mmCIF file of C-alpha atoms in Angstrom:
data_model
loop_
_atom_site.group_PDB
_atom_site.id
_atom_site.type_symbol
_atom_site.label_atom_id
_atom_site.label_comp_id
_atom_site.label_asym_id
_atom_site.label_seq_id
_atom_site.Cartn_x
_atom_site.Cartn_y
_atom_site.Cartn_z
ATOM 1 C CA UNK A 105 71.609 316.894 19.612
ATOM 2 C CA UNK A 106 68.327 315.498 18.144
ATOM 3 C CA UNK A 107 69.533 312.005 17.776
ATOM 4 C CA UNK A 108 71.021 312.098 21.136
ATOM 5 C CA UNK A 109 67.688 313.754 22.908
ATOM 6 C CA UNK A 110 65.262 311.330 21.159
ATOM 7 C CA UNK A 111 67.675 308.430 22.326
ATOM 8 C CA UNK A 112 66.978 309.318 25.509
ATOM 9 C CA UNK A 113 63.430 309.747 25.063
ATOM 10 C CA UNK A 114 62.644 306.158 23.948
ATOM 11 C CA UNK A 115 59.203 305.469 25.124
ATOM 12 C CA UNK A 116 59.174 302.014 27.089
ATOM 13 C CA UNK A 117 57.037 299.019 25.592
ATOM 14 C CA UNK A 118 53.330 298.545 27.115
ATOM 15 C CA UNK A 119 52.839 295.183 28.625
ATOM 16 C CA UNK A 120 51.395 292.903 25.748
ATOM 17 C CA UNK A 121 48.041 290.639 26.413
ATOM 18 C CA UNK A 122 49.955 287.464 27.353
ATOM 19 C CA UNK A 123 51.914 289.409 30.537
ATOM 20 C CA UNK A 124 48.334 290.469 31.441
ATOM 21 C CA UNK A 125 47.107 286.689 31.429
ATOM 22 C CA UNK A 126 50.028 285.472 33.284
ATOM 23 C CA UNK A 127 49.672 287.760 35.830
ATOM 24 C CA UNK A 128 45.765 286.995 36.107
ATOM 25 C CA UNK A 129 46.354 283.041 35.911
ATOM 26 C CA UNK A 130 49.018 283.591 38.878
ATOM 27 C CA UNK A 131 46.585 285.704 40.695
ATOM 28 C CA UNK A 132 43.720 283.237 40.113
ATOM 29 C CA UNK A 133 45.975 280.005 40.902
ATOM 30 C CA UNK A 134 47.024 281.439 44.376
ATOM 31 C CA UNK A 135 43.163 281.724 45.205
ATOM 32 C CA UNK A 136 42.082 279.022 43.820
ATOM 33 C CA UNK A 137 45.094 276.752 46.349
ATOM 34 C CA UNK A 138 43.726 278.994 49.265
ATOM 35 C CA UNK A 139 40.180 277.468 48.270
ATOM 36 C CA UNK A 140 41.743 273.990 48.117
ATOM 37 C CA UNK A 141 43.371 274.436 51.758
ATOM 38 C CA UNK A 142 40.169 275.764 53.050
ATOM 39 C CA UNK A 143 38.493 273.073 51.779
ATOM 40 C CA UNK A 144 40.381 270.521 52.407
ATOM 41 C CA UNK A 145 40.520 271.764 55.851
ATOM 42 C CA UNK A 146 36.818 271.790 56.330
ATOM 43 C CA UNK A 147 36.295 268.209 54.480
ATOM 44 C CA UNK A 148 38.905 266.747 57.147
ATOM 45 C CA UNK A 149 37.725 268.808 60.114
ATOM 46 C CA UNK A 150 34.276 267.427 59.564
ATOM 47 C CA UNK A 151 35.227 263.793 59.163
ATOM 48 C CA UNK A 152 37.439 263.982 62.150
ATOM 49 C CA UNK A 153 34.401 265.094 64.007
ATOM 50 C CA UNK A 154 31.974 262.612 62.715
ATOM 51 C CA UNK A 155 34.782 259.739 63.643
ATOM 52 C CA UNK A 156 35.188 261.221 66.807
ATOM 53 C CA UNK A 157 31.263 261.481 67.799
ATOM 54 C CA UNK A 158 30.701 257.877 66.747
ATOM 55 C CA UNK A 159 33.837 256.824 69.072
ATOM 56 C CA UNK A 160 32.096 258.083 72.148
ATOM 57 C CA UNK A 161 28.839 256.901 71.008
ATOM 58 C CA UNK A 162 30.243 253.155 70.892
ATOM 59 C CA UNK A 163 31.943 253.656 74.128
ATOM 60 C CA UNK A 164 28.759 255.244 75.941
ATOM 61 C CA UNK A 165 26.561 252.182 74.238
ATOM 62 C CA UNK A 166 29.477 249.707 75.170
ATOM 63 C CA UNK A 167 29.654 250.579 78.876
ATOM 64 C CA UNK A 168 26.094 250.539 78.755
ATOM 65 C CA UNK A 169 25.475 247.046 77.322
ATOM 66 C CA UNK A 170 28.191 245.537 79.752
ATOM 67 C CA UNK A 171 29.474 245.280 83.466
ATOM 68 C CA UNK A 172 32.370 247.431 83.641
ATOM 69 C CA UNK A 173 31.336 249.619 86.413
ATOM 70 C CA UNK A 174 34.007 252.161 85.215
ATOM 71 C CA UNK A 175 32.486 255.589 84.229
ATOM 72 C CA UNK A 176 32.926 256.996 80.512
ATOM 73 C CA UNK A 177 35.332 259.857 81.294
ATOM 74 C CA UNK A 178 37.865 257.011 82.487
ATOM 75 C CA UNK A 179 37.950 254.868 79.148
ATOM 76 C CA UNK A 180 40.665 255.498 77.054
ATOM 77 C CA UNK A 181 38.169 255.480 73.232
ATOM 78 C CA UNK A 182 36.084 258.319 75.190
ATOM 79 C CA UNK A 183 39.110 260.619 75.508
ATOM 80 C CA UNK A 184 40.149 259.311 72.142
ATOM 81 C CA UNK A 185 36.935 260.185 70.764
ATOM 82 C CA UNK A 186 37.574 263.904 72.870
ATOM 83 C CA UNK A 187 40.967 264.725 71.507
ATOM 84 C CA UNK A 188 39.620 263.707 67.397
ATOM 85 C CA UNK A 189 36.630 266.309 68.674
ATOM 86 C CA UNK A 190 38.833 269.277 69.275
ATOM 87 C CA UNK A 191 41.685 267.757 66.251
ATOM 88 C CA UNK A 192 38.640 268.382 63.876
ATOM 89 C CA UNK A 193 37.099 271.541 65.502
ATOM 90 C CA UNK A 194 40.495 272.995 64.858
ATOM 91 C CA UNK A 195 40.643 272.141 61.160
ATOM 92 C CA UNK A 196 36.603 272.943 60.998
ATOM 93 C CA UNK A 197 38.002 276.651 62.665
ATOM 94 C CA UNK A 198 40.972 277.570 60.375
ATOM 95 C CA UNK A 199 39.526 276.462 57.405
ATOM 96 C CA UNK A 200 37.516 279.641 57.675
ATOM 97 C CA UNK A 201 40.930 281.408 57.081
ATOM 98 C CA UNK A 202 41.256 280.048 53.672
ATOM 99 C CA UNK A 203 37.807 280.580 51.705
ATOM 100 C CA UNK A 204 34.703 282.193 52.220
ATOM 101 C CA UNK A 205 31.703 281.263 53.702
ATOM 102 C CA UNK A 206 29.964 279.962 50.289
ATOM 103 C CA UNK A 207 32.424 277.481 50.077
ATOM 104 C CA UNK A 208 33.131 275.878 53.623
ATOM 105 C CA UNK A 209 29.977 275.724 54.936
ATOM 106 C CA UNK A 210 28.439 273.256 51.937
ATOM 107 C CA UNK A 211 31.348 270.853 52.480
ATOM 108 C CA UNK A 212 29.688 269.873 55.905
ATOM 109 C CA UNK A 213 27.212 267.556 54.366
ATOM 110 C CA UNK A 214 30.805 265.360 53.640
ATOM 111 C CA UNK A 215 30.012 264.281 57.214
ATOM 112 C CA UNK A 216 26.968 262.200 56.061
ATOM 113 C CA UNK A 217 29.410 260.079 54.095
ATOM 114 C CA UNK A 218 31.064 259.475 57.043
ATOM 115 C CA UNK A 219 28.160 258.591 58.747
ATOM 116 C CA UNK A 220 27.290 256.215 56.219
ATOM 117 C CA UNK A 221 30.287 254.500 56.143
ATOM 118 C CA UNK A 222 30.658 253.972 59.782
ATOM 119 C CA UNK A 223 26.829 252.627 60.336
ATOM 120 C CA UNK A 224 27.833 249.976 57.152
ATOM 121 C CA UNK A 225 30.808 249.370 57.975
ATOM 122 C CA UNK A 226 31.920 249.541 61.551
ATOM 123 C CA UNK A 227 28.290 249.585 63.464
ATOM 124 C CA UNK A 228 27.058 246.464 61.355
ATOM 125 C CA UNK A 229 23.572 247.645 61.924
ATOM 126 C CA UNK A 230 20.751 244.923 60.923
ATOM 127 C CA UNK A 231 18.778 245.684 58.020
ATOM 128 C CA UNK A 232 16.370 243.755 56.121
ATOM 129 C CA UNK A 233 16.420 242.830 52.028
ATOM 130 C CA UNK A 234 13.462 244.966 51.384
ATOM 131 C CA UNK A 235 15.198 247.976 52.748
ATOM 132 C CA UNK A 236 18.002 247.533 50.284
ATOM 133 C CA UNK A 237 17.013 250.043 47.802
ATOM 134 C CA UNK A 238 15.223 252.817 50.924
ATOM 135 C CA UNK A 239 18.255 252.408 52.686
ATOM 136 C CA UNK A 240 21.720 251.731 51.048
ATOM 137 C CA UNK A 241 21.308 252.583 47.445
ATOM 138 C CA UNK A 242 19.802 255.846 48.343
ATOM 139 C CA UNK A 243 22.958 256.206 50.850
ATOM 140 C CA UNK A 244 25.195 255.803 47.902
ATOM 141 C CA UNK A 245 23.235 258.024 45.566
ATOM 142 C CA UNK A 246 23.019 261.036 48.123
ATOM 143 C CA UNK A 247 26.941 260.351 49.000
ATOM 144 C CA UNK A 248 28.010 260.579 45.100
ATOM 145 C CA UNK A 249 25.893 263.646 44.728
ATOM 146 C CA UNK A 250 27.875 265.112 47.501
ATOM 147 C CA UNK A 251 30.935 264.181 46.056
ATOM 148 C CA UNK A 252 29.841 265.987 43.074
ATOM 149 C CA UNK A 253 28.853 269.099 44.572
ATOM 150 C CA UNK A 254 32.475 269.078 46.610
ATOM 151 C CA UNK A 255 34.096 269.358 43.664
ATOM 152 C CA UNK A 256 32.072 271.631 41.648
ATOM 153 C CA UNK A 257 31.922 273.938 44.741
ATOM 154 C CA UNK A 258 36.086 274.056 44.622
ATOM 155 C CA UNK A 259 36.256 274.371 41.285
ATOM 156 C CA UNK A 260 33.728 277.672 41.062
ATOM 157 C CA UNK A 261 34.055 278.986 44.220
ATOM 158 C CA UNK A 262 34.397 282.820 44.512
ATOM 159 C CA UNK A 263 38.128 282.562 44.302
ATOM 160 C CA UNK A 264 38.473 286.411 46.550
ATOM 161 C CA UNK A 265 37.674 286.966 49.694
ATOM 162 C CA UNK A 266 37.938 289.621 51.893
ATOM 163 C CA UNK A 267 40.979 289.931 54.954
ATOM 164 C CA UNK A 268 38.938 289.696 58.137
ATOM 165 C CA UNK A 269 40.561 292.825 60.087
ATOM 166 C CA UNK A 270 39.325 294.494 62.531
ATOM 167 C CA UNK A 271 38.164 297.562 60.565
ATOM 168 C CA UNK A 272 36.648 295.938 57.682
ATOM 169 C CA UNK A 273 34.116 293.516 60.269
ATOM 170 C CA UNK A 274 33.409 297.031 62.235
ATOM 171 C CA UNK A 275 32.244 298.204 58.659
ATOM 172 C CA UNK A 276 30.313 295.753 57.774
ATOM 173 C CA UNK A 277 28.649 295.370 61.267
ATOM 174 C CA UNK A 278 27.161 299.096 60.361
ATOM 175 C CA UNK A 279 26.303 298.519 56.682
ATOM 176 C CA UNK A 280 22.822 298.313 55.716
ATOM 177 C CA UNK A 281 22.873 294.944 54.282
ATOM 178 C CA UNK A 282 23.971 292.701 57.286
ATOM 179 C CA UNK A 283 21.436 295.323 59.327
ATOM 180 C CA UNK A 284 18.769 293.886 56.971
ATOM 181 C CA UNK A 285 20.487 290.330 57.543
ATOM 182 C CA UNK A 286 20.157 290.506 61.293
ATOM 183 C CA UNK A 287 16.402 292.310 61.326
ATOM 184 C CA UNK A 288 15.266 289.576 59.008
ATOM 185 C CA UNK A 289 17.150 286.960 61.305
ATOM 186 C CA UNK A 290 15.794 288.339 64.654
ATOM 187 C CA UNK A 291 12.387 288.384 63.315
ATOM 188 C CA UNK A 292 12.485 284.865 61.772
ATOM 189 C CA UNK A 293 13.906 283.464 64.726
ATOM 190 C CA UNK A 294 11.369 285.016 67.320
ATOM 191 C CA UNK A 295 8.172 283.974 64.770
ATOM 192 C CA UNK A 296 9.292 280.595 64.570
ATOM 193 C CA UNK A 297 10.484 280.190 68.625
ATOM 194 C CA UNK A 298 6.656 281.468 69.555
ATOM 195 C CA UNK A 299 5.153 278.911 67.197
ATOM 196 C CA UNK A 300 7.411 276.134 68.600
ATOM 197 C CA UNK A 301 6.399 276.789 72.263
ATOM 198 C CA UNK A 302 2.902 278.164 72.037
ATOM 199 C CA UNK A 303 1.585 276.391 69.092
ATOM 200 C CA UNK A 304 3.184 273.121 69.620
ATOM 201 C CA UNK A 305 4.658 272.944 66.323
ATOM 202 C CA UNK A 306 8.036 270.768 67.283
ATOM 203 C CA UNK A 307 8.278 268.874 63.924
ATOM 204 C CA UNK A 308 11.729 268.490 62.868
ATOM 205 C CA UNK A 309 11.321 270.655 60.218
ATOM 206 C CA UNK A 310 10.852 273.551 62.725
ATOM 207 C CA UNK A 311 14.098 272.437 64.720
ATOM 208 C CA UNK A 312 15.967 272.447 61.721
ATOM 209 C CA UNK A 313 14.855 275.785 60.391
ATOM 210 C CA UNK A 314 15.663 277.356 64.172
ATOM 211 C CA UNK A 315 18.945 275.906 64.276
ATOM 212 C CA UNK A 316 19.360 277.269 60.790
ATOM 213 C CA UNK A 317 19.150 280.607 61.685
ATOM 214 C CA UNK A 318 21.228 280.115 64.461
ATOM 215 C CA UNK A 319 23.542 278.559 62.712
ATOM 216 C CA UNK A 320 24.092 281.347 59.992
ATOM 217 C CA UNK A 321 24.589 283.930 62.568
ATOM 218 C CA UNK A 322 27.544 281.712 64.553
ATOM 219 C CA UNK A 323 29.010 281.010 61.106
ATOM 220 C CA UNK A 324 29.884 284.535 60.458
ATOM 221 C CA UNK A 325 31.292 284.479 63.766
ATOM 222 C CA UNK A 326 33.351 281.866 63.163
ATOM 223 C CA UNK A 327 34.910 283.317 60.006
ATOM 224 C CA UNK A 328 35.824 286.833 61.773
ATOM 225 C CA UNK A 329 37.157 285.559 64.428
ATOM 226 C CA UNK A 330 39.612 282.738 63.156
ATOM 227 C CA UNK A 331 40.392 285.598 60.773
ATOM 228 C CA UNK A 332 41.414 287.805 63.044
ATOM 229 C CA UNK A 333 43.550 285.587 64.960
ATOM 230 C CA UNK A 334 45.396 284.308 62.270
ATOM 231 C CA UNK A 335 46.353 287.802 61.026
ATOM 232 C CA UNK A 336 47.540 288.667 64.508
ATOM 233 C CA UNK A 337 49.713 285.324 64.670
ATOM 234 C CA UNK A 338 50.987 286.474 61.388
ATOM 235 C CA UNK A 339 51.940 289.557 62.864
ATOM 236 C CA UNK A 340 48.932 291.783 62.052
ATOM 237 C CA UNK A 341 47.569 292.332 65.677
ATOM 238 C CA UNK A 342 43.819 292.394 66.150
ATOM 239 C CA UNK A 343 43.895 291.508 69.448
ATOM 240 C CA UNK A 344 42.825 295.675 70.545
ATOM 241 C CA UNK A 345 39.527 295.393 68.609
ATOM 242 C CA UNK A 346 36.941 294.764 71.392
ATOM 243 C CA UNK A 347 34.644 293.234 68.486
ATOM 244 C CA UNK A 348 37.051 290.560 68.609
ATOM 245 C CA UNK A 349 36.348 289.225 72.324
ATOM 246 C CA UNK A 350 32.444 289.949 71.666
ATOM 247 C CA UNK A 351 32.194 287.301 69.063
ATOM 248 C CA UNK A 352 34.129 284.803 70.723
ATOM 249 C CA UNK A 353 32.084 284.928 73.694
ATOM 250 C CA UNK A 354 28.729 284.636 71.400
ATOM 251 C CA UNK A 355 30.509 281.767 69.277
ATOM 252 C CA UNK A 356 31.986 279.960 72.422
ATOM 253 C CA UNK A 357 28.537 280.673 73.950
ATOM 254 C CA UNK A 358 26.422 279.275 70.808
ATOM 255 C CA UNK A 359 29.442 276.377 70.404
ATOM 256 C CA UNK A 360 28.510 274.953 74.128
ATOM 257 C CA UNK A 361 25.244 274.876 73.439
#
């Protein structure tokens, strides 16, 4: 009776270390590919964009510097140059989906490579021996340093981020920290609008630093909302949260702008 009852009272093994470390690495590995998509996302969303931009650009300075008396709407690189626009808005939008804010929003300075290639390449724009070094070599230094900081921000990104349902925005709306975020925002925003109309202080550093600001609050946004819809695509439905249509009218709002 003893052998039998401790037979049946064999206590099961504890998982060793190495079950503990696969089951970590596999955790970590599936964020760190949803950090990859996001960012790969963003990285093409944004060069789509910049491609796009500079395609109506050359068609608004070609119609301009010739006498087709067609208007821009009817040329076929303007719409072209439209349907890139919302191709990389779209990959700019789910990207969100995929990583958090610390890493996506960085990777827009990949559009300044972009940029650089396109005036060097494609606009052939005249520049003089002198400006060699002020122009091109500092082009190339700032566009490997952003190369850099892509990767390092993939590879040490936060690798967890939060689902974007309706509840957990509705809590954080409410919690004292993004409170503090929009008092501090409001405040900023209103100091540095009454110096830039009453005081006359429209440097660029001022524009930059109000569309900063803005920025940071359409950002957030931006992440809740694509979150949101995704989930209910994936069968999650968010679509009853009123929050939901409140920051898509504020992002389409700050988006026409």
């Amino acid at each position: 009776m003893d052998g039998a009852h401790s037979a049946g009272l064999q206590l099961q093994p504890l998982p060793t270390t190495s079950s503990y470390m696969s089951l970590s690495s596999s955790k970590g590995s599936f964020s760190y590919k949803e950090n990859l998509i996001g960012a790969l996302l963003a990285i093409f969303g944004h060069l789509v964009v910049n491609i796009a931009l500079n395609l109506q650009k050359y068609c608004h300075i070609h119609l301009a510097g010739s006498k087709d008396p067609r208007a821009y709407f009817k040329t076929k690189t303007w719409w072209l140059g439209l349907l890139l626009l919302l191709l990389g808005e779209l990959g700019a939008f789910t990207s969100y989906v995929f990583a958090p804010l610390s890493l996506i929003m960085p990777l827009s300075a990949v559009s300044m490579i972009a940029s650089a290639i396109i005036e060097i390449i494609f606009i052939k724009e005249k520049w003089k021996p002198k400006d060699l070094v002020k122009r091109y070599v500092l082009s190339f230094v700032g566009c490997g340093l952003v190369i850099v900081g892509t990767y390092l921000l993939v590879t040490f990104a936060p690798n967890s981020h939060e689902k974007m349902t309706g509840k957990n925005i509705a809590r954080h709306l409410v919690s004292w920290p993004f409170l503090l975020y929009m008092l501090v925002t409001i405040v900023l925003f209103c100091l540095l609008l009454y110096f830039y109309k009453e005081k006359n202080a429209n440097s660029i550093i001022m524009i930059l630093l109000l569309i900063a600001l803005l920025g940071s609050m359409t950002v957030v946004m931006v992440k809740a909302v694509s979150g949101m819809l995704v989930l209910s695509i994936q069968g999650n439905l968010q679509l009853d949260y009123t929050i939901l249509y409140v920051m898509f009218v504020y992002y389409q709002a700050t988006f026409l702008s």
